[in-house]
mmCIF file of C-alpha atoms and ligand atoms in Angstrom:
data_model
loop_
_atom_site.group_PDB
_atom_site.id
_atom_site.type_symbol
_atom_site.label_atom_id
_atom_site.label_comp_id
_atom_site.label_asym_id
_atom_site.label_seq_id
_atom_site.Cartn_x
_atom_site.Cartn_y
_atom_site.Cartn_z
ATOM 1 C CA UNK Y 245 151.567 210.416 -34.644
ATOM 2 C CA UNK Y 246 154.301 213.015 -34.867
ATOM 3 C CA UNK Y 247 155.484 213.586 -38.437
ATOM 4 C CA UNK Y 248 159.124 211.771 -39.475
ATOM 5 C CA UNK Y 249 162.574 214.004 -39.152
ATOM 6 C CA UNK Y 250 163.845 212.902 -42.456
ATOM 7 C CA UNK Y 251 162.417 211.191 -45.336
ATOM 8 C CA UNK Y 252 163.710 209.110 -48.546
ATOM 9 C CA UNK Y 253 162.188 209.928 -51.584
ATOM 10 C CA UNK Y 254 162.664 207.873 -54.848
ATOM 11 C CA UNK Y 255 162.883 209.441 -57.637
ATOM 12 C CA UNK Y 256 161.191 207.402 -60.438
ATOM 13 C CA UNK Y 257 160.727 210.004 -63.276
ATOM 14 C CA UNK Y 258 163.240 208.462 -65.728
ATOM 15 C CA UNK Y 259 161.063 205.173 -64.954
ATOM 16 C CA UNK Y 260 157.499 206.087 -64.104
ATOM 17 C CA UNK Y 261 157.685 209.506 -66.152
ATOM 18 C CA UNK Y 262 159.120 208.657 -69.288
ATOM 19 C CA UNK Y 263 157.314 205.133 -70.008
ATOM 20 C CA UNK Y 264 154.043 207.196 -70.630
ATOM 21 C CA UNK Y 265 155.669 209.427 -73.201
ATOM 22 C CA UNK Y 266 154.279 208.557 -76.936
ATOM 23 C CA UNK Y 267 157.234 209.801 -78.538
ATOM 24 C CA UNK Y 268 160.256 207.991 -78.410
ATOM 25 C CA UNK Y 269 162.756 210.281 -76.007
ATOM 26 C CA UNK Y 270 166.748 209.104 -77.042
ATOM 27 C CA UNK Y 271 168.736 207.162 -74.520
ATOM 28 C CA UNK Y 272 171.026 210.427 -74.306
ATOM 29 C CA UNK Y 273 168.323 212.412 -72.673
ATOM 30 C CA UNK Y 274 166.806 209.897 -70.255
ATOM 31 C CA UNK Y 275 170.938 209.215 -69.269
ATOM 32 C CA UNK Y 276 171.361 213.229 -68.688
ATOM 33 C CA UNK Y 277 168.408 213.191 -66.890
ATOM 34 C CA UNK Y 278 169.377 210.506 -64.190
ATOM 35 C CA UNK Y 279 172.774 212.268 -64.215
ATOM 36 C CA UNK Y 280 171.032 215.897 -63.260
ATOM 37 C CA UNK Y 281 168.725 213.863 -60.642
ATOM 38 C CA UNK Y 282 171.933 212.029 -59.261
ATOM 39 C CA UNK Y 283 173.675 215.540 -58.499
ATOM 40 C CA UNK Y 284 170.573 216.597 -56.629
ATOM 41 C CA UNK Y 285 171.452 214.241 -54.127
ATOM 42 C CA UNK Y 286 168.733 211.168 -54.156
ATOM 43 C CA UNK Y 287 169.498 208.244 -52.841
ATOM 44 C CA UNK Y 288 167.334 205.807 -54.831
ATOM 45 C CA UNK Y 289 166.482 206.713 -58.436
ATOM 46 C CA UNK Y 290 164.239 204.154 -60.536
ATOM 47 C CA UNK Y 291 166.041 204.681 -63.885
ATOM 48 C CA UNK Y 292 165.580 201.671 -65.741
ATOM 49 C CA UNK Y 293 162.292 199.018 -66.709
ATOM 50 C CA UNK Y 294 163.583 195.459 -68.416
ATOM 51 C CA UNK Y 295 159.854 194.577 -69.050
ATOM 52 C CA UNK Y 296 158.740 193.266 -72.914
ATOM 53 C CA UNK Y 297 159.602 195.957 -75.387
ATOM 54 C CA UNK Y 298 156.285 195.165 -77.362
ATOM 55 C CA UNK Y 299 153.938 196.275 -74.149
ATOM 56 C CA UNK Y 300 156.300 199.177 -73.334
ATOM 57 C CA UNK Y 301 158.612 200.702 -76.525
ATOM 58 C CA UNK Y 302 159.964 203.427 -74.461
ATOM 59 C CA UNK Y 303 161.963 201.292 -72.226
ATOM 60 C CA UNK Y 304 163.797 200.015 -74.569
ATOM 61 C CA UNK Y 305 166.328 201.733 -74.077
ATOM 62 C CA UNK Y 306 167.143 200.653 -70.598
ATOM 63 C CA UNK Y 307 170.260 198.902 -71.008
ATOM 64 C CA UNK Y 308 172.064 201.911 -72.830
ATOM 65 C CA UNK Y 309 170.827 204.291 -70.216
ATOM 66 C CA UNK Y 310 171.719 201.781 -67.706
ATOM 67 C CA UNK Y 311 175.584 201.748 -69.455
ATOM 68 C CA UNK Y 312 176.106 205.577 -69.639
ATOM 69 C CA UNK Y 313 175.020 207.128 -66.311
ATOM 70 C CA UNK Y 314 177.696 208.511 -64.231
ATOM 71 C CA UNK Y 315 177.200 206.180 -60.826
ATOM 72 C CA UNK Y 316 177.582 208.192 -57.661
ATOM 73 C CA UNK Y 317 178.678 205.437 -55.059
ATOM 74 C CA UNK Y 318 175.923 204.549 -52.849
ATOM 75 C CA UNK Y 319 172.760 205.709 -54.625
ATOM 76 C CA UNK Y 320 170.629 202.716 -55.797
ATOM 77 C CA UNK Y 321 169.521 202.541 -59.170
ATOM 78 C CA UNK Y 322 166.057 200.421 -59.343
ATOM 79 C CA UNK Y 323 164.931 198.839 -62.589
ATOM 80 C CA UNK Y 324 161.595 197.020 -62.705
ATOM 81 C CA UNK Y 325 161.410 193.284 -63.631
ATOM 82 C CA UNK Y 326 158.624 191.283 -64.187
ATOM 83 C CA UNK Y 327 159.930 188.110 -64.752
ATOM 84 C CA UNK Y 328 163.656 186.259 -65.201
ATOM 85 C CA UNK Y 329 164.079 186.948 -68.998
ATOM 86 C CA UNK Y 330 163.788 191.365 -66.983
ATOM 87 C CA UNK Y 331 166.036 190.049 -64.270
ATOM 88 C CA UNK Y 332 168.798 188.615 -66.068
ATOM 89 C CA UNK Y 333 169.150 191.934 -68.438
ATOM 90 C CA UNK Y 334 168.965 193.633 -65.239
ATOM 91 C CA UNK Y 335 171.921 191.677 -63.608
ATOM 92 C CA UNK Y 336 173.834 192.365 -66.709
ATOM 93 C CA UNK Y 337 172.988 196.255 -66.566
ATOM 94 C CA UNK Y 338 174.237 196.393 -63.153
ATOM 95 C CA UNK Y 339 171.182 197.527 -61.258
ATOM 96 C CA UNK Y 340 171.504 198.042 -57.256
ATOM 97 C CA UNK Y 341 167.832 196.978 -56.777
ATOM 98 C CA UNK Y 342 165.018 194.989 -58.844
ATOM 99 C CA UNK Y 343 161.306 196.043 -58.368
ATOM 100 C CA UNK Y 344 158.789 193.198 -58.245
ATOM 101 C CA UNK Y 345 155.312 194.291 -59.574
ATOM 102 C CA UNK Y 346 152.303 193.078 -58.647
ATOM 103 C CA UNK Y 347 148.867 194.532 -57.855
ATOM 104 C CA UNK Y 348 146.234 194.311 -55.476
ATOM 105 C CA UNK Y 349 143.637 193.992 -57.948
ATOM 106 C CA UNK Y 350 142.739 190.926 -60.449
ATOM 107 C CA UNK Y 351 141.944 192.871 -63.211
ATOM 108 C CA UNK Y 352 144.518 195.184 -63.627
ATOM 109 C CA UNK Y 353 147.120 192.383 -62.760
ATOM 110 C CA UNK Y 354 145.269 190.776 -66.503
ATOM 111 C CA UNK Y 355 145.663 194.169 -68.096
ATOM 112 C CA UNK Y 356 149.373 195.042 -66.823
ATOM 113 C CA UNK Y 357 151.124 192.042 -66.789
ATOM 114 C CA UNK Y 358 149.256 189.702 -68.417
ATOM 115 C CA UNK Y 359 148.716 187.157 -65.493
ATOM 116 C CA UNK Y 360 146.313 186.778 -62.131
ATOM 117 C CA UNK Y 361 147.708 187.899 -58.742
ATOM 118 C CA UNK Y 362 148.758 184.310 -58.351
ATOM 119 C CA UNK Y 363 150.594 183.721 -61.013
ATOM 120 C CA UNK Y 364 152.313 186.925 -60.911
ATOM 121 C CA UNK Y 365 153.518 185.759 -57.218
ATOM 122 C CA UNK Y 366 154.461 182.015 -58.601
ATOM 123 C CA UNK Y 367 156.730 184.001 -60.971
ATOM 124 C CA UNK Y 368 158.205 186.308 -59.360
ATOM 125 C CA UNK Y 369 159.599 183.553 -56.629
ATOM 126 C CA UNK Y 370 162.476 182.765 -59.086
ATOM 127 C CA UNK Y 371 163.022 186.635 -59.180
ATOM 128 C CA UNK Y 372 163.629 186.999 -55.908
ATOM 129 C CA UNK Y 373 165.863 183.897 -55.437
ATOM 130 C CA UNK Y 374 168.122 185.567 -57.671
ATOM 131 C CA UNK Y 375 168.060 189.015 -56.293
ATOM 132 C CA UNK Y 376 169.293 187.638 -53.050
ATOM 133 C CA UNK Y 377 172.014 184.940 -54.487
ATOM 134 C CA UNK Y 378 172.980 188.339 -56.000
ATOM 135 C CA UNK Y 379 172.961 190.193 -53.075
ATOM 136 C CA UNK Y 380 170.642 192.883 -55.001
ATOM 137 C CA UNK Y 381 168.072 194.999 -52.968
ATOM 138 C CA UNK Y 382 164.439 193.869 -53.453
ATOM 139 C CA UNK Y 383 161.569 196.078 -53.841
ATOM 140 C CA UNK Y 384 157.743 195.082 -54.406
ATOM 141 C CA UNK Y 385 155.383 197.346 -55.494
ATOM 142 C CA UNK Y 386 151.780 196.806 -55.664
ATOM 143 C CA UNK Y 387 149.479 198.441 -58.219
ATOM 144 C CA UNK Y 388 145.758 199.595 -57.360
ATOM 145 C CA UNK Y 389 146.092 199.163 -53.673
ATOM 146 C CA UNK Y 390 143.638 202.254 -53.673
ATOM 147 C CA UNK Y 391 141.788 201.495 -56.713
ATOM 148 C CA UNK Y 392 141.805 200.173 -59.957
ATOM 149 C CA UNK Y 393 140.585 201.635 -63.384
ATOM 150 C CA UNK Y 394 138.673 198.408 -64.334
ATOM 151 C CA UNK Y 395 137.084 196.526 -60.788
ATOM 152 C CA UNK Y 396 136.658 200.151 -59.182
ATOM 153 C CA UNK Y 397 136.754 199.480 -55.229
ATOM 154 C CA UNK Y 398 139.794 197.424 -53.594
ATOM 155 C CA UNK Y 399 139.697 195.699 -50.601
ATOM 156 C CA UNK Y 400 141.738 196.498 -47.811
ATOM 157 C CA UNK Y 401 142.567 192.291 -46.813
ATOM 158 C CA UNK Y 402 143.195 192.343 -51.038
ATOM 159 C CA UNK Y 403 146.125 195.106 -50.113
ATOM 160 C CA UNK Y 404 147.237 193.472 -46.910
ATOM 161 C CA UNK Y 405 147.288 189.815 -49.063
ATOM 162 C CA UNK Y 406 149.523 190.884 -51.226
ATOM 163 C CA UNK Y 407 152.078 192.848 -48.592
ATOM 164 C CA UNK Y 408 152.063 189.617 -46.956
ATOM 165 C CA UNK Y 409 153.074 187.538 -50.337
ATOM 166 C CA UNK Y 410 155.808 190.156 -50.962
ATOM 167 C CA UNK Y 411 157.135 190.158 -47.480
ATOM 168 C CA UNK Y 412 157.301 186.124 -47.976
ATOM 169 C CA UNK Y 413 159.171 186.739 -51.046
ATOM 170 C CA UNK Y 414 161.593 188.511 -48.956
ATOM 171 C CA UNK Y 415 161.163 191.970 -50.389
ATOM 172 C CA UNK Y 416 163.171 194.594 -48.722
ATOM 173 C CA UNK Y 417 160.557 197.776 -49.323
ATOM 174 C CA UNK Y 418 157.325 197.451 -50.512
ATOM 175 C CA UNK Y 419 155.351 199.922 -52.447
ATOM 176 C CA UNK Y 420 151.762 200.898 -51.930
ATOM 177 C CA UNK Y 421 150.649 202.204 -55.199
ATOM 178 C CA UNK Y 422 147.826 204.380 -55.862
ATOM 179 C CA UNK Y 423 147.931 204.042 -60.125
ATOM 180 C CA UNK Y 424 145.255 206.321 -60.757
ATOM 181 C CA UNK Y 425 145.730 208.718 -58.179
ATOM 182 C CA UNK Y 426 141.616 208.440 -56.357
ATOM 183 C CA UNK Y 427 142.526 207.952 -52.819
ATOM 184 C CA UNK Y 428 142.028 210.655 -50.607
ATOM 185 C CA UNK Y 429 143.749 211.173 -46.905
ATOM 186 C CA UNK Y 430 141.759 209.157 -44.474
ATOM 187 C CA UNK Y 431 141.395 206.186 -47.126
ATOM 188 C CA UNK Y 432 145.074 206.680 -47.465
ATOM 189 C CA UNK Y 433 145.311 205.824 -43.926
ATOM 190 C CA UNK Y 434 143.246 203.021 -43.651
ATOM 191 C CA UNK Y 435 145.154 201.113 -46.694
ATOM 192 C CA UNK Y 436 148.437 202.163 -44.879
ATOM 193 C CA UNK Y 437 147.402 200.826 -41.871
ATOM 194 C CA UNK Y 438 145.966 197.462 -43.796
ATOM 195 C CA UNK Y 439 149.546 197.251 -45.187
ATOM 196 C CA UNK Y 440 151.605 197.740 -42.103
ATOM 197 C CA UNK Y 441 149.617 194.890 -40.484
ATOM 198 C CA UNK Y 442 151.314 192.716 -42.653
ATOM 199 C CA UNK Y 443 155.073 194.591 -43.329
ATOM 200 C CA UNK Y 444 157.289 196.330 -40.618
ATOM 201 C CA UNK Y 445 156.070 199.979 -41.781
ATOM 202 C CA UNK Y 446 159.700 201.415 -42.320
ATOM 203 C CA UNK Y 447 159.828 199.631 -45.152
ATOM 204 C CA UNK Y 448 156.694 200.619 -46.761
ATOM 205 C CA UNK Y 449 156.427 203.705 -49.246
ATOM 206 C CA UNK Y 450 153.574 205.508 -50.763
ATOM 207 C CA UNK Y 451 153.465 205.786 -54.459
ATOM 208 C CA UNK Y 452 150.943 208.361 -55.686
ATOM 209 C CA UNK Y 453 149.723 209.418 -58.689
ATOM 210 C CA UNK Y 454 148.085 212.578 -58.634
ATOM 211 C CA UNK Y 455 145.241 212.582 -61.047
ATOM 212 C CA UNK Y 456 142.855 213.586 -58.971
ATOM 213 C CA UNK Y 457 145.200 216.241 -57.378
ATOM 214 C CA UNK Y 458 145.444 214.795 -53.853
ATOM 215 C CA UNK Y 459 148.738 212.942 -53.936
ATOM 216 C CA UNK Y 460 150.457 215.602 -51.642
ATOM 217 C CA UNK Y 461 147.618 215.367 -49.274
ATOM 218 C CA UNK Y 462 147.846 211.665 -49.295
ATOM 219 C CA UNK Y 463 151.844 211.679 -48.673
ATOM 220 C CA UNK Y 464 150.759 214.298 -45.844
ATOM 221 C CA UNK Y 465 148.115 211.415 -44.447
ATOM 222 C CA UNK Y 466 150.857 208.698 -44.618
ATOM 223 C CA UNK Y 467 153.206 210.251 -42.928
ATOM 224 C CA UNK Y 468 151.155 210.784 -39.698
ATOM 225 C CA UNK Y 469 150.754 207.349 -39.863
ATOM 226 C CA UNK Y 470 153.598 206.234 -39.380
ATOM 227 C CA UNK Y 471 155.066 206.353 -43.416
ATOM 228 C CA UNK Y 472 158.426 207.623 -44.539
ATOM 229 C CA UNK Y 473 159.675 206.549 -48.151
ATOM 230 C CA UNK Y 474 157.552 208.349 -50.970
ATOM 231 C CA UNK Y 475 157.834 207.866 -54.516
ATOM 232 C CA UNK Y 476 158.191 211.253 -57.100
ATOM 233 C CA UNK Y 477 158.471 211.960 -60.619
ATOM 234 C CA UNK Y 478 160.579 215.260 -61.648
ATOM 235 C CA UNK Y 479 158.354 217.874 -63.193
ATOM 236 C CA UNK Y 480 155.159 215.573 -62.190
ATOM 237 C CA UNK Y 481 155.897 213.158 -65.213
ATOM 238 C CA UNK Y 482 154.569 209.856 -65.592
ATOM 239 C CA UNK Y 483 151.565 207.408 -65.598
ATOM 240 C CA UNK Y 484 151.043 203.854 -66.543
ATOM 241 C CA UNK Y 485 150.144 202.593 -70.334
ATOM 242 C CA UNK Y 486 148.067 200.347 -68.386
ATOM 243 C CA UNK Y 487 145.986 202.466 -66.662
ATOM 244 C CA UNK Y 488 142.992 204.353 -68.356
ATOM 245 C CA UNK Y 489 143.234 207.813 -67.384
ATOM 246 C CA UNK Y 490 145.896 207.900 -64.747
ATOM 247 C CA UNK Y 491 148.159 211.223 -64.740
ATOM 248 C CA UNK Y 492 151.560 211.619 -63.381
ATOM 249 C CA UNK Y 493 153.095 210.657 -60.420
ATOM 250 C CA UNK Y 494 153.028 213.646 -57.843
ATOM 251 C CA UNK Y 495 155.983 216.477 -58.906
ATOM 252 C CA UNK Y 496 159.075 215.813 -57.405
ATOM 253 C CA UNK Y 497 159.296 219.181 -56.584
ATOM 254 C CA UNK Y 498 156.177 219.714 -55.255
ATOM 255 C CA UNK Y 499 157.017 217.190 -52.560
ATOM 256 C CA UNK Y 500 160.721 218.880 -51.489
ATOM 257 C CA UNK Y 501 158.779 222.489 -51.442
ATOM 258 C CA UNK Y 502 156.291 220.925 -48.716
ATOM 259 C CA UNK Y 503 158.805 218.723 -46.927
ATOM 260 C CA UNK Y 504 161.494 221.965 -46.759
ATOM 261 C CA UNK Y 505 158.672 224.147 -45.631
ATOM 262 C CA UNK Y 506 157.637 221.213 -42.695
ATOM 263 C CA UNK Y 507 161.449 221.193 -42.007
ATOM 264 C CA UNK Y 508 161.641 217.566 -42.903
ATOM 265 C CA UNK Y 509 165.170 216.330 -44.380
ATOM 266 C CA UNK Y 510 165.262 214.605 -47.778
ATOM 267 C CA UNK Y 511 169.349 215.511 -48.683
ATOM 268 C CA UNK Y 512 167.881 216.606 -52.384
ATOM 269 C CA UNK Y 513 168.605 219.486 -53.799
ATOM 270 C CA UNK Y 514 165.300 221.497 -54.855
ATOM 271 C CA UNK Y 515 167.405 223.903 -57.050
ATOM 272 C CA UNK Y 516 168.874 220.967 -58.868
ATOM 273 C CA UNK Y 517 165.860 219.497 -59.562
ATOM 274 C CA UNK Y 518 164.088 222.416 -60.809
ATOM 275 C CA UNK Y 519 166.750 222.019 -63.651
ATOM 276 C CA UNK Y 520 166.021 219.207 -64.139
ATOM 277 C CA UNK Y 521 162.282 219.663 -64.763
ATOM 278 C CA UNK Y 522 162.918 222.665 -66.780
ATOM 279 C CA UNK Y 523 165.703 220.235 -68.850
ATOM 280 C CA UNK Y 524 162.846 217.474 -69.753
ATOM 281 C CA UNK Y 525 160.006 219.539 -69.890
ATOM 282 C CA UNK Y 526 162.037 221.481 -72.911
ATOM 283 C CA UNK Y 527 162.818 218.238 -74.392
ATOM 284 C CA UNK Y 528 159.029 217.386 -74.480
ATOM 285 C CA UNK Y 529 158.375 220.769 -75.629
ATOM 286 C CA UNK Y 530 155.525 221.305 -73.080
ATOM 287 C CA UNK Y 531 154.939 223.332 -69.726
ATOM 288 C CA UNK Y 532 156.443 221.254 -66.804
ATOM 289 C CA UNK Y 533 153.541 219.706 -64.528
ATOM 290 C CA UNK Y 534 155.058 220.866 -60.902
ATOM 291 C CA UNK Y 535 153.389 224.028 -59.396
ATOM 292 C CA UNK Y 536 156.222 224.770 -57.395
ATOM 293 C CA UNK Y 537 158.812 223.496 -60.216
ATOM 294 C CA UNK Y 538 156.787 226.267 -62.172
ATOM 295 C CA UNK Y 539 156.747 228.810 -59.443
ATOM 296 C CA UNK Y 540 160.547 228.779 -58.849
ATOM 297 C CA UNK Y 541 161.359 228.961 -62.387
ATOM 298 C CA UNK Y 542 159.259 231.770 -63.124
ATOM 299 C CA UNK Y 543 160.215 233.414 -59.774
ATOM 300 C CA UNK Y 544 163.858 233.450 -61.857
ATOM 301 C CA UNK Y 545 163.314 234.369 -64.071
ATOM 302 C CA UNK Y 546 162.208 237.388 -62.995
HETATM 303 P P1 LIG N 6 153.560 188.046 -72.023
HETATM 304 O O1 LIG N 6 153.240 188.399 -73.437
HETATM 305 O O2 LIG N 6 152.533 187.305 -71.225
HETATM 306 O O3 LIG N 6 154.983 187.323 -71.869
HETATM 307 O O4 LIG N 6 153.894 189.404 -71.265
HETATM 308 P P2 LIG N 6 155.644 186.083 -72.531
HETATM 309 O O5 LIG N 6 156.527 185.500 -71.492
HETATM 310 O O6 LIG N 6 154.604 185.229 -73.209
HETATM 311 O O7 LIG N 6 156.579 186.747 -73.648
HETATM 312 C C1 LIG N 6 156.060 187.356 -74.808
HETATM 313 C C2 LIG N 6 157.174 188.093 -75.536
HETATM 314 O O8 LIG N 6 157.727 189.130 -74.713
HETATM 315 C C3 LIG N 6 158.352 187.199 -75.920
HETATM 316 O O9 LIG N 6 158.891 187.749 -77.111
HETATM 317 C C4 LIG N 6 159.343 187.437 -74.801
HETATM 318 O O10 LIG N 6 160.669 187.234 -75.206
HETATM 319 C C5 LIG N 6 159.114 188.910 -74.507
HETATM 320 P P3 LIG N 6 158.540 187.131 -78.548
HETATM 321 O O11 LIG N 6 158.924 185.679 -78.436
HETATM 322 O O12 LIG N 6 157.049 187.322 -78.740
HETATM 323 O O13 LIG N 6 159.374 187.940 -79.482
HETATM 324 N N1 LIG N 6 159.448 189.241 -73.121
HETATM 325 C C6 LIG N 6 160.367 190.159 -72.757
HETATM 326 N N2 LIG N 6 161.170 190.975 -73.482
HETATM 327 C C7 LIG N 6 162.001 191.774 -72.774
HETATM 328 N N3 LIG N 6 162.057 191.812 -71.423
HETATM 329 C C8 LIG N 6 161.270 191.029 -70.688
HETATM 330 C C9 LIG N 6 160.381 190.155 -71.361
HETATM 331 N N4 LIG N 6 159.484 189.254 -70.930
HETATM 332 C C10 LIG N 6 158.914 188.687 -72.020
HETATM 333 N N5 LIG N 6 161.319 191.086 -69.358
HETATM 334 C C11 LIG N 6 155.077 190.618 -69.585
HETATM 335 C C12 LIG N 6 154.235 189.400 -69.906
HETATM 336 C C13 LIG N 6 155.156 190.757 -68.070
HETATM 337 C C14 LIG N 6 156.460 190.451 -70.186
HETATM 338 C C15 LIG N 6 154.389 191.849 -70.225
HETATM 339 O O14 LIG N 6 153.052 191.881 -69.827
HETATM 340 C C16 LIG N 6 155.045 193.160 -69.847
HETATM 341 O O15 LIG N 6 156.179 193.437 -70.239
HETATM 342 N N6 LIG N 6 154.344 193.984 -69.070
HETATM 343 C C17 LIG N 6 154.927 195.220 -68.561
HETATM 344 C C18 LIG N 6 153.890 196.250 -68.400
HETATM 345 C C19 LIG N 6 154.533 197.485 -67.830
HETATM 346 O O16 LIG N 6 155.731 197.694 -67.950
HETATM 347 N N7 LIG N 6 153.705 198.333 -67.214
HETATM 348 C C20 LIG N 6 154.183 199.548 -66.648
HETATM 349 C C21 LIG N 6 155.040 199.342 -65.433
HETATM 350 S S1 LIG N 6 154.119 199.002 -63.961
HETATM 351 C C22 LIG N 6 153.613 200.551 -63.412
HETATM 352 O O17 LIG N 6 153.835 201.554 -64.055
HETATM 353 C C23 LIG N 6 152.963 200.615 -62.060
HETATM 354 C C24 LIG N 6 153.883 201.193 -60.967
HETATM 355 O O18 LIG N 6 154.357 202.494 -61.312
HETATM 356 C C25 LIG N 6 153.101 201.291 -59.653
HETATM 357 C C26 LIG N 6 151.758 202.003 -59.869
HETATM 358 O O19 LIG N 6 151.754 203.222 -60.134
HETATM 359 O O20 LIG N 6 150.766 201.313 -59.807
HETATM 360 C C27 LIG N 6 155.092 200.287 -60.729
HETATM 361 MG MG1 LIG N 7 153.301 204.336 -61.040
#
């Protein structure tokens, strides 16, 4: 399949990124950092997580950062909820879309959210009801859909199962996560192809981490078949508290250097986000994860 003209890319660094981060990083940063990613033009930026402030600290600051960004009209900004006590502070917060999460394997669904697959589902029906009487976008993301830290190998009907259960819920993208980044590209197309079996495959997206440093192969893999919404994290930030071992999502600006170099159209601004990387890598007082975020900068600086 031919590769797509133009693809959306969520940024979920303030989301993804920043709940790994030991030390607590002030509202004020995480709110200047959505602000410098809104300029560079995404349309979707995860900036917010309403989830128990005991299993995640860093979050809690969600509903200041939520109060303070500067809204550009039109972008979406996501906030994950994994039940109604997340949804309603969500509501209140004024997010544009609420991210269902779920996971394609048993034992991480214990581990992450403290329930089985099916009882995640059972509780997130009441979540969805709401999103739609609130006429807020829906998104379902599913954890371990490539692997999983504690049962090892996923099935591929385990994947498609769960697509189907968040289609039912009437979820409006779905995410096919790979937590702890061990797919490679033809597995990447086989678990792709599992999911779109069961979910119109424009509204699927890939979500990769990239421990094992093939998370711009596997966005390469998806999109010859067929994929076109990918999930970043400025600066290559991120990983799950859940998740033994898993590393950052792939580098936001990893993924813009490839797509402007295949002359695929994302309307961000690489320059901008650079910035950006260079703004929170400072702030955690380490080197910035993103080859080319690296390259550019250094390129700059003469
Ligand atoms: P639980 O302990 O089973 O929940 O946790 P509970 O309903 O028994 O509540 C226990 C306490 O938590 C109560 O407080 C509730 O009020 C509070 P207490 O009475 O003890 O003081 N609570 C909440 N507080 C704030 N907001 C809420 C909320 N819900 C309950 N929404 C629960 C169940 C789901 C809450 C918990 O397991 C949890 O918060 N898990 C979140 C874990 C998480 O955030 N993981 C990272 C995000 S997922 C991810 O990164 C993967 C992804 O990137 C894709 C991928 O890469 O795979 C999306
Ligand atoms: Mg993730």
């Amino acid at each position: 399949m031919s590769l797509p003209k133009q693809v959306k890319i969520v940024e979920v660094g303030p989301r993804d990124g920043l709940q790994n981060e030991k030390e607590s990083v002030p509202a004020e940063v995480k709110i200047e950092l959505v602000d410098r990613l809104t300029s560079a033009g995404f349309a979707n930026i995860e900036a917010a997580s309403f989830v128990s402030p005991k299993w995640v600290p860093q979050m809690a600051t969600s509903k200041e950062v939520m109060a303070a960004i500067a809204r550009k009209p039109g972008v979406i900004y996501s906030a994950l909820t994994p039940n109604m006590q997340g949804f309603e502070a969500a509501l209140a917060a004024r997010a544009d879309e609420v991210v269902i999460f779920g996971s394609a394997s048993e034992a991480f669904s214990q581990r992450n959210i403290n329930c089985s697959i099916a009882e995640s589902i059972a509780r997130f029906v009441d979540v969805a009801k709401a999103a739609k009487d609130n006429g807020l976008r829906l998104r379902g993301s599913i954890s371990c859909s490539f692997g999983c830290p504690y049962q090892g190998e996923v099935p591929l009907d385990a994947v498609a199962d769960v697509v189907g259960r968040m289609r039912d819920l009437g979820c409006d993208e779905i995410d096919i996560a790979d937590t702890i980044g061990v797919s490679t590209p033809r597995k990447t197309q086989a678990v792709m192809a599992a999911a779109a079996r069961e979910f119109r495959i424009e509204g699927l997206s890939g979500h990769f981490h990239d421990t094992y440093g093939q998370a711009l192969a596997n966005i390469y893999a998806s999109m010859e078949a067929g994929i076109a919404i990918f999930h970043s994290s400025v600066s290559g930030l991120g990983g799950c508290p859940y998740a033994k071992g898993a590393t950052g999502n792939v580098a936001t600006e990893d993924v813009l250097y490839m797509m402007q170099g295949l002359g695929i159209e994302t309307g961000v601004d690489l320059d901008i986000v650079v910035d950006a990387g260079q703004f929170i890598s400072q702030f955690l007082g380490r080197k910035g994860a993103s080859r080319a975020g690296n390259a550019i900068a250094a390129k700059r600086a003469g």
